[in-house]
Tab-separated table of C-alpha atoms and ligand atoms in Angstrom:
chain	number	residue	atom	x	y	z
Q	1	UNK	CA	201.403	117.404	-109.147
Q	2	UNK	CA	201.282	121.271	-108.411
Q	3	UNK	CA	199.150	122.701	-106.145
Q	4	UNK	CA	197.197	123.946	-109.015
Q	5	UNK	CA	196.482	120.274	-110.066
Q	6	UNK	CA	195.034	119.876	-106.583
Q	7	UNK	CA	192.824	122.585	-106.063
Q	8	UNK	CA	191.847	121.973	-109.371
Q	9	UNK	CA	190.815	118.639	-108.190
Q	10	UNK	CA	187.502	117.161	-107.672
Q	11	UNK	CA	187.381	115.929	-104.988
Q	12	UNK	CA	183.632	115.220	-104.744
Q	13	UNK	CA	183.663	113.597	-108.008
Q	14	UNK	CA	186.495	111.811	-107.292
Q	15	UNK	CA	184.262	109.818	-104.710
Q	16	UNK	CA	181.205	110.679	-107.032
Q	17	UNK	CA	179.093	112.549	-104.080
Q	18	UNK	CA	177.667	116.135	-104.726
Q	19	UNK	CA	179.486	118.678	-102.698
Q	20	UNK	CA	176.850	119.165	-100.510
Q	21	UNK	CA	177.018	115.484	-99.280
Q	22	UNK	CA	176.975	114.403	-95.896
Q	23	UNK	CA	179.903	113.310	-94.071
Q	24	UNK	CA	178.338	109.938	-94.206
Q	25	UNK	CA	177.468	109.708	-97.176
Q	26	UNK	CA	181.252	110.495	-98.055
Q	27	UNK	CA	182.310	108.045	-95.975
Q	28	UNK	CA	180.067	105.649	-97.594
Q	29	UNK	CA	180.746	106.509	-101.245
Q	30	UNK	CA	184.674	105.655	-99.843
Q	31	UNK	CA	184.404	102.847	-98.356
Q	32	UNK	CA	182.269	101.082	-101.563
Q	33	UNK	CA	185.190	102.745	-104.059
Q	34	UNK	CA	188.215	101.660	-101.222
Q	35	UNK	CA	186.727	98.310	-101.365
Q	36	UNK	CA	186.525	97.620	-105.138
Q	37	UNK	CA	189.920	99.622	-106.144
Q	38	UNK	CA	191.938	97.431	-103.665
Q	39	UNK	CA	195.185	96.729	-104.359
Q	40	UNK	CA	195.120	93.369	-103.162
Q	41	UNK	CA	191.539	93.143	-105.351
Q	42	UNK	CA	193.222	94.564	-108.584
Q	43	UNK	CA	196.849	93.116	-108.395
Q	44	UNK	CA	199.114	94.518	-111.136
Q	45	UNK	CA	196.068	96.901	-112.004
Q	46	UNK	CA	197.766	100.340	-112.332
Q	47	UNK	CA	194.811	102.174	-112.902
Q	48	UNK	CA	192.938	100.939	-110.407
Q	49	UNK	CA	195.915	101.471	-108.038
Q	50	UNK	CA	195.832	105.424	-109.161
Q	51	UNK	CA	192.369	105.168	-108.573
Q	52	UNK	CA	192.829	103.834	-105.211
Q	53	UNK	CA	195.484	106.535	-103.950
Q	54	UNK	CA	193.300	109.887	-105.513
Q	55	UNK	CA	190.134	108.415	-103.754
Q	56	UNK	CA	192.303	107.942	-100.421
Q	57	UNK	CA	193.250	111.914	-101.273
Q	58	UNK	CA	189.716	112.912	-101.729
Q	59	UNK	CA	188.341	111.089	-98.507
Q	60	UNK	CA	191.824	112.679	-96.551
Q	61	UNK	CA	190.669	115.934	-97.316
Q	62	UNK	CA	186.859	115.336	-97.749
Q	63	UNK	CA	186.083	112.897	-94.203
Q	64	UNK	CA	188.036	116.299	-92.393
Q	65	UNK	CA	185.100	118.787	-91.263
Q	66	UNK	CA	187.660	121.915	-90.656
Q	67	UNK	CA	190.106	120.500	-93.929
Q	68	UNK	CA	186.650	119.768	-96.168
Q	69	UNK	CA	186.018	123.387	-95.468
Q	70	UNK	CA	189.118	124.785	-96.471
Q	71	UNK	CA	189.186	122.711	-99.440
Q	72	UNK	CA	185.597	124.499	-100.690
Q	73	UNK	CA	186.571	127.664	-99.398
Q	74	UNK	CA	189.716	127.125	-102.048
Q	75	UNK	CA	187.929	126.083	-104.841
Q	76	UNK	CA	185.572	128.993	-104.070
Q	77	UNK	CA	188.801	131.264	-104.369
Q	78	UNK	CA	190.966	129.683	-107.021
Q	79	UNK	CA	188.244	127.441	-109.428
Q	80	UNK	CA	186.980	130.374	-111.451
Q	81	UNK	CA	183.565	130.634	-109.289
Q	82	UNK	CA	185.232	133.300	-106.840
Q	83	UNK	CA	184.742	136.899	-106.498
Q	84	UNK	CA	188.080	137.596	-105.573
Q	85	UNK	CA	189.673	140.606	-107.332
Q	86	UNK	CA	191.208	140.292	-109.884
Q	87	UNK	CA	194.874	140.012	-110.841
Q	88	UNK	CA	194.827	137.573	-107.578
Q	89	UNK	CA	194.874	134.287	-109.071
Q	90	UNK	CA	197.957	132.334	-110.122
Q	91	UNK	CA	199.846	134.122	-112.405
Q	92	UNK	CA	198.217	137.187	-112.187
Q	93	UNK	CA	199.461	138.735	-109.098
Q	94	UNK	CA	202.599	138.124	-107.071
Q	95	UNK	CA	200.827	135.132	-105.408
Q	96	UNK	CA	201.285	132.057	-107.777
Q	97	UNK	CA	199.605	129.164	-105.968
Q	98	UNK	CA	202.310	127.316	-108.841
Q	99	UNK	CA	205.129	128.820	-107.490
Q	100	UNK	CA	204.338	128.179	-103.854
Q	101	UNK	CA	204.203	124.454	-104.649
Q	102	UNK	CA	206.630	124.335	-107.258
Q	103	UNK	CA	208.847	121.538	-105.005
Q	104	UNK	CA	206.325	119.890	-104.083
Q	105	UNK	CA	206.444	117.038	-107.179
Q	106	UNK	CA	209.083	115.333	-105.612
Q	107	UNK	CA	206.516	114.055	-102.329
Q	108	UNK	CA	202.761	113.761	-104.532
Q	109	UNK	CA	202.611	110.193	-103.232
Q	110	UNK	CA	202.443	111.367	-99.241
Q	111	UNK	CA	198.619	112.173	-99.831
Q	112	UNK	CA	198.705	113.259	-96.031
Q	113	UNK	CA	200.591	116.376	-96.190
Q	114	UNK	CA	198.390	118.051	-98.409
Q	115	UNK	CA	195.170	118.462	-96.386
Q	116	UNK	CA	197.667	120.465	-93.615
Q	117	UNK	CA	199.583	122.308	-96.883
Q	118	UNK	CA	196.284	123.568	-97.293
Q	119	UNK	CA	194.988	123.902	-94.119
Q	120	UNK	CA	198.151	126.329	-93.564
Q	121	UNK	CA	197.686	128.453	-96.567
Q	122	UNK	CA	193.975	129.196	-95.548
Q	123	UNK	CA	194.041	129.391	-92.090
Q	124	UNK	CA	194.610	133.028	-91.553
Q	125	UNK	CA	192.861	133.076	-88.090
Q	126	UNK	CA	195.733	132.829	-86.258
Q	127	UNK	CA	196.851	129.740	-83.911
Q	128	UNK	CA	197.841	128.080	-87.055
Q	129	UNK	CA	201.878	127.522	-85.829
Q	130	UNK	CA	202.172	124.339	-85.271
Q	131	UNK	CA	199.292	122.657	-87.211
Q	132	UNK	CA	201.947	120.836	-89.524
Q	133	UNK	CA	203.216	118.906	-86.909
Q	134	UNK	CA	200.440	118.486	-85.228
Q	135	UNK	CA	199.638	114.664	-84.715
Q	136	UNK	CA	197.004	113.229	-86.626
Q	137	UNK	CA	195.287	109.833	-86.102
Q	138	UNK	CA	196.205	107.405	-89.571
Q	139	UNK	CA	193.037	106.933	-91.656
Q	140	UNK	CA	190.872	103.848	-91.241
Q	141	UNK	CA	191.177	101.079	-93.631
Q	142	UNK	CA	188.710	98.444	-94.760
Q	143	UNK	CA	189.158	95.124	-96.484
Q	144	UNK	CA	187.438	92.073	-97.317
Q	145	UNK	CA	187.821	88.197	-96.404
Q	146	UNK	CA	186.286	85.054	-97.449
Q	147	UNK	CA	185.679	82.236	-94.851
Q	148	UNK	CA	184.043	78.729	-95.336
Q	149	UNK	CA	180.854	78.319	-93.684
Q	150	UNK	CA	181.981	76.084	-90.980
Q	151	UNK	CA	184.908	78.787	-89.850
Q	152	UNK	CA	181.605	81.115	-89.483
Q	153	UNK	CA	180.319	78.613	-87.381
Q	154	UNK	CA	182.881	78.033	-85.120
Q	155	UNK	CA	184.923	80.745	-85.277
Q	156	UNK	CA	188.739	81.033	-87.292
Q	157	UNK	CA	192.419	82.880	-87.261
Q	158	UNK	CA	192.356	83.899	-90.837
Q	159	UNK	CA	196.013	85.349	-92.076
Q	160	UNK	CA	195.549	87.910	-93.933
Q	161	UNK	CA	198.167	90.055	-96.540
Q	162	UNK	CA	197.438	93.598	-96.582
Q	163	UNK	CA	198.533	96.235	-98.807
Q	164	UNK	CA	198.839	99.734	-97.299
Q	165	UNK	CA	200.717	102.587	-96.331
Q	166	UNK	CA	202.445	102.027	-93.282
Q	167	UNK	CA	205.296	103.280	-91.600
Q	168	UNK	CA	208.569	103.441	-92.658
Q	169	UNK	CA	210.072	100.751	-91.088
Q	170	UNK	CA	214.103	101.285	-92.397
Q	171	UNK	CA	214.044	105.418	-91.114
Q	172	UNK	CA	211.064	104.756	-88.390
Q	173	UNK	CA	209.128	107.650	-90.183
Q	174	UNK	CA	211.405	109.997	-89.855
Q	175	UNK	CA	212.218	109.789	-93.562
Q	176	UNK	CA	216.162	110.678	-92.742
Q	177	UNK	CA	218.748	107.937	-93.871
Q	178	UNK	CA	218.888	105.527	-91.271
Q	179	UNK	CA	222.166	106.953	-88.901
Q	180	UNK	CA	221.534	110.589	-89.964
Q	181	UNK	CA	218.147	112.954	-88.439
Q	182	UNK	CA	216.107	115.930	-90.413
Q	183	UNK	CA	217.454	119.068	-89.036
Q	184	UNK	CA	214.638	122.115	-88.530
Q	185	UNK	CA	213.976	123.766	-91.097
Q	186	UNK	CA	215.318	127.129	-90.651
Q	187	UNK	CA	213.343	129.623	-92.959
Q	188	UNK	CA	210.219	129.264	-90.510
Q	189	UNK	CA	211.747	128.218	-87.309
Q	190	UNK	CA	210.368	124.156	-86.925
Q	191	UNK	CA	207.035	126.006	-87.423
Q	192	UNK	CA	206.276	124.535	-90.832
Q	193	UNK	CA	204.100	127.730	-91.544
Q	194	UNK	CA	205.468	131.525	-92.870
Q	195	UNK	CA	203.607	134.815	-92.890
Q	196	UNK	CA	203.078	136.857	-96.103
Q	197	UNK	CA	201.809	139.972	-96.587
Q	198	UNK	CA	199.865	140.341	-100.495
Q	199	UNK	CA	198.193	143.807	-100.278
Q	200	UNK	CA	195.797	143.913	-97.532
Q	201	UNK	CA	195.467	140.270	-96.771
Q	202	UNK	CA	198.074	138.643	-94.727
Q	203	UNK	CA	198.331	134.454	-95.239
Q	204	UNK	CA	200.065	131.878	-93.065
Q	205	UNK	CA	201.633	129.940	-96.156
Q	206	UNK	CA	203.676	126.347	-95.545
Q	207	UNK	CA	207.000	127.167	-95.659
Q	208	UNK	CA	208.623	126.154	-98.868
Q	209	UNK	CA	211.607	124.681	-97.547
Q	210	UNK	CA	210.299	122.357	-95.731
Q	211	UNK	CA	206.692	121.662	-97.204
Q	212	UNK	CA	205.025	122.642	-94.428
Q	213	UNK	CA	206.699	119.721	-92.061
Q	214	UNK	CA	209.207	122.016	-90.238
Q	215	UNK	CA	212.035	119.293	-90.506
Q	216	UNK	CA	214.460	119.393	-93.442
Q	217	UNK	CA	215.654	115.779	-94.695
Q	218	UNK	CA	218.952	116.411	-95.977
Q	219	UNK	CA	220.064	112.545	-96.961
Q	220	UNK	CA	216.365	110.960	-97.845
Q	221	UNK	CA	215.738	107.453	-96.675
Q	222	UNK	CA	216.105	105.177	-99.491
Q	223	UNK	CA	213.430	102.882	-98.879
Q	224	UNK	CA	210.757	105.511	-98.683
Q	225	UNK	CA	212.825	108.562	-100.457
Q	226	UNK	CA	211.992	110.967	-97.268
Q	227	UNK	CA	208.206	110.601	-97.000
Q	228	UNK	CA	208.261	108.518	-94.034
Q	229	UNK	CA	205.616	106.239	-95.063
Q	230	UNK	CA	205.980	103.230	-97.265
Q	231	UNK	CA	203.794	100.887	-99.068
Q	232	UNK	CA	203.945	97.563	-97.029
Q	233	UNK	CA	202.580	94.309	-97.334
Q	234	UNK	CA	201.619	92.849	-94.108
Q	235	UNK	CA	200.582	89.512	-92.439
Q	236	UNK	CA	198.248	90.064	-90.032
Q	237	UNK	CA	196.039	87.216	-88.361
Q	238	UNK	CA	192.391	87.854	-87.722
Q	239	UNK	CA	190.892	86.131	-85.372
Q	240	UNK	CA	186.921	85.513	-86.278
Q	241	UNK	CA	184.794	84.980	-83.610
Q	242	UNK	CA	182.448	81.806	-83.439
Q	243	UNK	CA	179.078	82.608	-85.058
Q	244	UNK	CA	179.969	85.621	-87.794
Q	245	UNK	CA	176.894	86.397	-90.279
Q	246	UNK	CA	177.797	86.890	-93.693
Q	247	UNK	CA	178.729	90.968	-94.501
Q	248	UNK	CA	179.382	91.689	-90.484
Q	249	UNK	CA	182.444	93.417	-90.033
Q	250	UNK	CA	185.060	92.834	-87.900
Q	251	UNK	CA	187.153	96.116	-86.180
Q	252	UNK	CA	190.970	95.627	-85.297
Q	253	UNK	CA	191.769	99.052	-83.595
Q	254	UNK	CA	194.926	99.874	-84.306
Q	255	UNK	CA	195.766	98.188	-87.030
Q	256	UNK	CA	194.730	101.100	-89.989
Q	257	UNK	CA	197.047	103.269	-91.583
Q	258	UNK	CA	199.724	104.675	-89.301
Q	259	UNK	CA	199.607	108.337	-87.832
Q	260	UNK	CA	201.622	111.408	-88.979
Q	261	UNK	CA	203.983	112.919	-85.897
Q	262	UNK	CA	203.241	110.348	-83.389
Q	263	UNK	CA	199.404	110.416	-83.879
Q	264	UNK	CA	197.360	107.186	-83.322
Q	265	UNK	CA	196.907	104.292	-86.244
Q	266	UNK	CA	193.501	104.111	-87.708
Q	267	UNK	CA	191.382	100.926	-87.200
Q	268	UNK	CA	191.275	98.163	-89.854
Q	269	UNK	CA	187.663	97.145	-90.624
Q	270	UNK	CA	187.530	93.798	-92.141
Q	271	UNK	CA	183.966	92.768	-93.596
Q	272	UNK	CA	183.781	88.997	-93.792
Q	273	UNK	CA	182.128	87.208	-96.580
Q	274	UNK	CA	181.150	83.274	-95.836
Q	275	UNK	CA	180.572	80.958	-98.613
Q	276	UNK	CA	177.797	78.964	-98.646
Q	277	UNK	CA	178.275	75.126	-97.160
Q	278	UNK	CA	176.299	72.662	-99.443
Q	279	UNK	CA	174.233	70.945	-96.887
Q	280	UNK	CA	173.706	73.521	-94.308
Q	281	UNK	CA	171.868	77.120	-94.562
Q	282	UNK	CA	171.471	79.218	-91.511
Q	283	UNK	CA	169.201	81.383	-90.033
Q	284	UNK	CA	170.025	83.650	-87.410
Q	285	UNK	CA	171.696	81.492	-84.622
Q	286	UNK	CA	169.915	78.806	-86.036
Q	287	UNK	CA	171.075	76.074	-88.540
Q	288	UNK	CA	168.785	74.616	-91.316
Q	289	UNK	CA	169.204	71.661	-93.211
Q	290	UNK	CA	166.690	69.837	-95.611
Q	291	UNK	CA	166.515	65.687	-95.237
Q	292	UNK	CA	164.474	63.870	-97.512
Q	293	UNK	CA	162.045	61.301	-96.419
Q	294	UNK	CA	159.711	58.819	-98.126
Q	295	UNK	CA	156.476	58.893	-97.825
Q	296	UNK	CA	156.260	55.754	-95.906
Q	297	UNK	CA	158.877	57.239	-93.415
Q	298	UNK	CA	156.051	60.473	-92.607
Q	299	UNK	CA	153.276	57.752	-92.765
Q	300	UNK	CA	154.306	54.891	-90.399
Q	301	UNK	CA	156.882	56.640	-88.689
Q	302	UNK	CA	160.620	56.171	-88.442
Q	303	UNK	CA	163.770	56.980	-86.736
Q	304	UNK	CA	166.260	59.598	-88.961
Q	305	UNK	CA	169.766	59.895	-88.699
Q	306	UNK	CA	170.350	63.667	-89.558
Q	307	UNK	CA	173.773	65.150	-90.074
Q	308	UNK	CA	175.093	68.067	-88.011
Q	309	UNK	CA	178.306	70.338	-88.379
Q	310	UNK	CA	179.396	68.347	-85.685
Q	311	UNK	CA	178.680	64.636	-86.043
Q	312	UNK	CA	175.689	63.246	-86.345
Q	313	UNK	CA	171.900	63.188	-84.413
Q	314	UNK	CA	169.414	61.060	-84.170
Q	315	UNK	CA	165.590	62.109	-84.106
Q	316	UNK	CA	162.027	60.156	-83.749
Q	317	UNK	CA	159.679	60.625	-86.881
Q	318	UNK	CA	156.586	59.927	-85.369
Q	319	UNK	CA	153.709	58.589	-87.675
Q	320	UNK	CA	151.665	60.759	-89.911
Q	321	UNK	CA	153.907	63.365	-90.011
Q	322	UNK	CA	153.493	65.759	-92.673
Q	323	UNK	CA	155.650	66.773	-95.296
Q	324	UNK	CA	157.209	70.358	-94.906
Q	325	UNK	CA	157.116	70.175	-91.063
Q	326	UNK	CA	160.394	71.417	-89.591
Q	327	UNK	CA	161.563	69.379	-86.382
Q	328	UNK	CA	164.354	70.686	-84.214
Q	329	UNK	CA	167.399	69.363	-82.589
Q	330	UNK	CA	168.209	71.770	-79.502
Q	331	UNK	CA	171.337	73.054	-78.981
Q	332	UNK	CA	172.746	71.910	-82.353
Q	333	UNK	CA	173.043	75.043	-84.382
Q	334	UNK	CA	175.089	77.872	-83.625
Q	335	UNK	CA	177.111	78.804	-80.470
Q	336	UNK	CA	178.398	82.450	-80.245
Q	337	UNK	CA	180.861	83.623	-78.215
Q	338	UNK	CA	178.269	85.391	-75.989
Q	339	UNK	CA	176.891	82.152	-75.047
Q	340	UNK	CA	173.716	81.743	-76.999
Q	341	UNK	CA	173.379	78.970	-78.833
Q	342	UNK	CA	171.007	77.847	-81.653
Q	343	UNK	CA	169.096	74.941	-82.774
Q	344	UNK	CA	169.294	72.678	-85.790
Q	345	UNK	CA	166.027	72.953	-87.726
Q	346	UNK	CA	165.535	69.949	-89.866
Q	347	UNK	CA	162.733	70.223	-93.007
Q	348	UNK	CA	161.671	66.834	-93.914
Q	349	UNK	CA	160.561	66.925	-97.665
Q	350	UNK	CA	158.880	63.487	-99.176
Q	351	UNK	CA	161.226	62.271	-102.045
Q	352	UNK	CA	159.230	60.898	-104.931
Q	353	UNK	CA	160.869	58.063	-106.936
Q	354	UNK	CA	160.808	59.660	-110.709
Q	355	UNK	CA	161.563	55.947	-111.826
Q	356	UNK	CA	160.138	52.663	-110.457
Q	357	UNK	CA	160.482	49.296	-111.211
Q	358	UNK	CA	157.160	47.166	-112.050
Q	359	UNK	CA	156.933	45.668	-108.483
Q	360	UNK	CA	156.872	49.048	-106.763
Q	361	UNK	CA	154.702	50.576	-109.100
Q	362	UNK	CA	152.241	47.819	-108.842
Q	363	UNK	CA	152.264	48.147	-104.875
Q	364	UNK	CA	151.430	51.818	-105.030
Q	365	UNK	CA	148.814	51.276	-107.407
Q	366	UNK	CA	147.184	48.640	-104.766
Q	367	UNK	CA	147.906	51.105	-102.489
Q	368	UNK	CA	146.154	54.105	-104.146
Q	369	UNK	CA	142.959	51.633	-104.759
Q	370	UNK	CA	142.409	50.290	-101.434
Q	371	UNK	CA	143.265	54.227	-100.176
Q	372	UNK	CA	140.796	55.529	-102.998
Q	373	UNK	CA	137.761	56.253	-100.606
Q	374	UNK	CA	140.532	59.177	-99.225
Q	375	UNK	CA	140.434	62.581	-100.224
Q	376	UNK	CA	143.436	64.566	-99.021
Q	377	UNK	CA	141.715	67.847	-100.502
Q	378	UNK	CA	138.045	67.210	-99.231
Q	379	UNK	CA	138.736	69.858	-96.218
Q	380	UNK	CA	140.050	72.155	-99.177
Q	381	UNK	CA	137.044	72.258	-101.247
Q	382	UNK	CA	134.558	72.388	-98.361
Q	383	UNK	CA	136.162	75.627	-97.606
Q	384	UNK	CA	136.371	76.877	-102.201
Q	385	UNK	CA	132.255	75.576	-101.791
Q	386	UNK	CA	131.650	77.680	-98.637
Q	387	UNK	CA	132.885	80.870	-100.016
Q	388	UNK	CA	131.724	80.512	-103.750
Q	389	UNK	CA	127.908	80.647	-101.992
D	1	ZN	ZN1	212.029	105.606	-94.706
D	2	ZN	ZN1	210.360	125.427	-93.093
């Protein structure tokens, strides 16, 4: 990938925001695409996996106020929209935006150097030594994870395998074989950045030698061929606290990608999906669960054994209870890790029989004639009468 290739990039529509978005809306738009390109969602999917990495690239560049501006201020300059002289642009002049990048091919995966690349060759305000190496905090990651309803309820330690750049564990992230050290650079000093003169304007490039990083590998680490950063699987374990709603998320600080020159890691957001549990539902703090009754049971009254995610509780039906009503069992729904602690709301709902033998049918028959005189909807059409008039 030449530089060319990069500012040539869309970054915006790489993320599919309009340039003018918001930085939260950006942030949005790449979190939804990190989520669904995934490597551990699309295993062995080698699209998705480019996908994954030039979306990572766009947000690098695009989620950085002072880099997002430099980026636009490039396209401005190098996209064919610019009103800079011309003879300027690559090929045209001395300054080939090619050439300068020309080595660059051999490190396109390490998606982090280019936003300070960049940042260097636009930067002409001065103060700009320095801004290779300066530490950076790793990006923040996001994943997902599937629980059962009951871990929601009472909390879980989930292992989890992620996917991600991390560092290099055989060279430490120094990218240098391990035994041997990169040696500074010395066509700009250690300072990453070079001054050229092109006619009147003056630019603090990255120096060539080094991309930009000041250090010089000479003997590349094998497992991560000098970039310092590797693509690891880890095992982490995520602990869930008791009482997690479906789609919260969960922040491990720390635990994101890695920083470049001794920055901090990012955090790792994991958003936790529960599955549904085929007796229970939940609402809020509170648990539901719906127990049919017969209609005898509302009518004369009964005692119900009702199950809850923890054994069993038993609850006083007193007669003429209607169907629908909701009774509650204190204390039996769900206890967070703050200390609150729901209830267990129980909907009784009158079963009727869709087959019964003669006997019972012949009962409820006697039943309906001696309860004949009764008209549940008299109350009902007093009111329909009242307003017709
Ligand atoms: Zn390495
Ligand atoms: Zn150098």
């Amino acid at each position: 990938m030449s530089a060319r290739d990069w500012i040539e990039k869309d970054f915006y529509r790489e993320l599919g925001v309009t340039s003018d978005a918001s930085a939260d809306e950006i942030k949005k738009a790449y979190r939804k695409l990190a989520r669904e390109l995934h490597p551990d969602a699309n295993p062995g999917d080698a699209k998705a996996e480019a996908r994954f990495k030039a979306v990572s690239e766009a947000y690098g560049v695009l989620s950085d106020t002072a880099k997002r501006k430099q980026y636009d201020e490039a396209r401005r300059l190098f996209s064919g929209g610019g009103g800079f002289p011309g003879g300027f642009g690559a090929g045209g002049g001395g300054f080939d935006v090619g050439d300068l990048f020309g080595r660059q091919g051999a490190q396109a995966g390490g998606m982090g150097g280019l936003g300070d690349l960049l940042g260097g060759l636009f930067n002409r305000r001065g103060g700009t030594a320095g801004s290779a190496t300066r530490p950076r905090r790793g990006e923040d990651v996001e994943t997902d994870v599937r629980i059962d309803f009951t871990e929601a309820v009472k909390g879980a330690t989930v292992p989890m395998r992620l996917s991600s750049p991390a560092t290099c564990g055989t060279c430490a992230g120094s990218g240098a074989r391990p035994g041997t050290s990169p040696r500074t650079c010395t066509n700009c000093g250690g300072a990453g950045l070079v001054t050229r003169s092109q006619g009147a304007f003056a630019f603090s490039e990255p120096c060539a030698d080094c991309r930009g990083t000041g250090r010089i590998v000479d003997d590349p680490c094998p497992e991560c061929d000098g970039d310092g950063v590797s693509t690891k699987t880890r095992t982490l374990t995520i602990r869930i606290p008791p009482g997690v709603d479906d789609g919260q998320r969960i922040r491990l600080a720390g635990q994101g990608e890695p920083g470049r020159n001794n920055g901090p890691a990012g955090d790792l957001f994991v958003r936790v999906h529960v599955n549904p549990h085929p007796i229970f539902g939940r609402s809020g703090n509170d648990l539901t669960v719906t127990v049919p009754v017969t209609f005898p049971e509302l009518a004369l009254g009964t005692t119900l054994t009702v199950p809850t995610l923890e054994g069993k509780v038993t609850l006083k039906v007193p007669a003429g209870t209607a169907s629908g009503r909701v009774l509650r069992a204190k204390g039996k729904g769900i206890a967070r890790r703050d200390g609150q602690v729901g209830d267990l709301l129980i909907t009784l709902n009158v079963a009727v029989p869709n087959n019964m033998d003669a006997a019972a049918r012949e009962a409820l028959e006697n039943y309906a004639s001696v309860t004949a005189k009764h008209d549940p909807r008299a109350e009902l059409n007093a009111l329909l009468e009242k307003r017709s008039v």
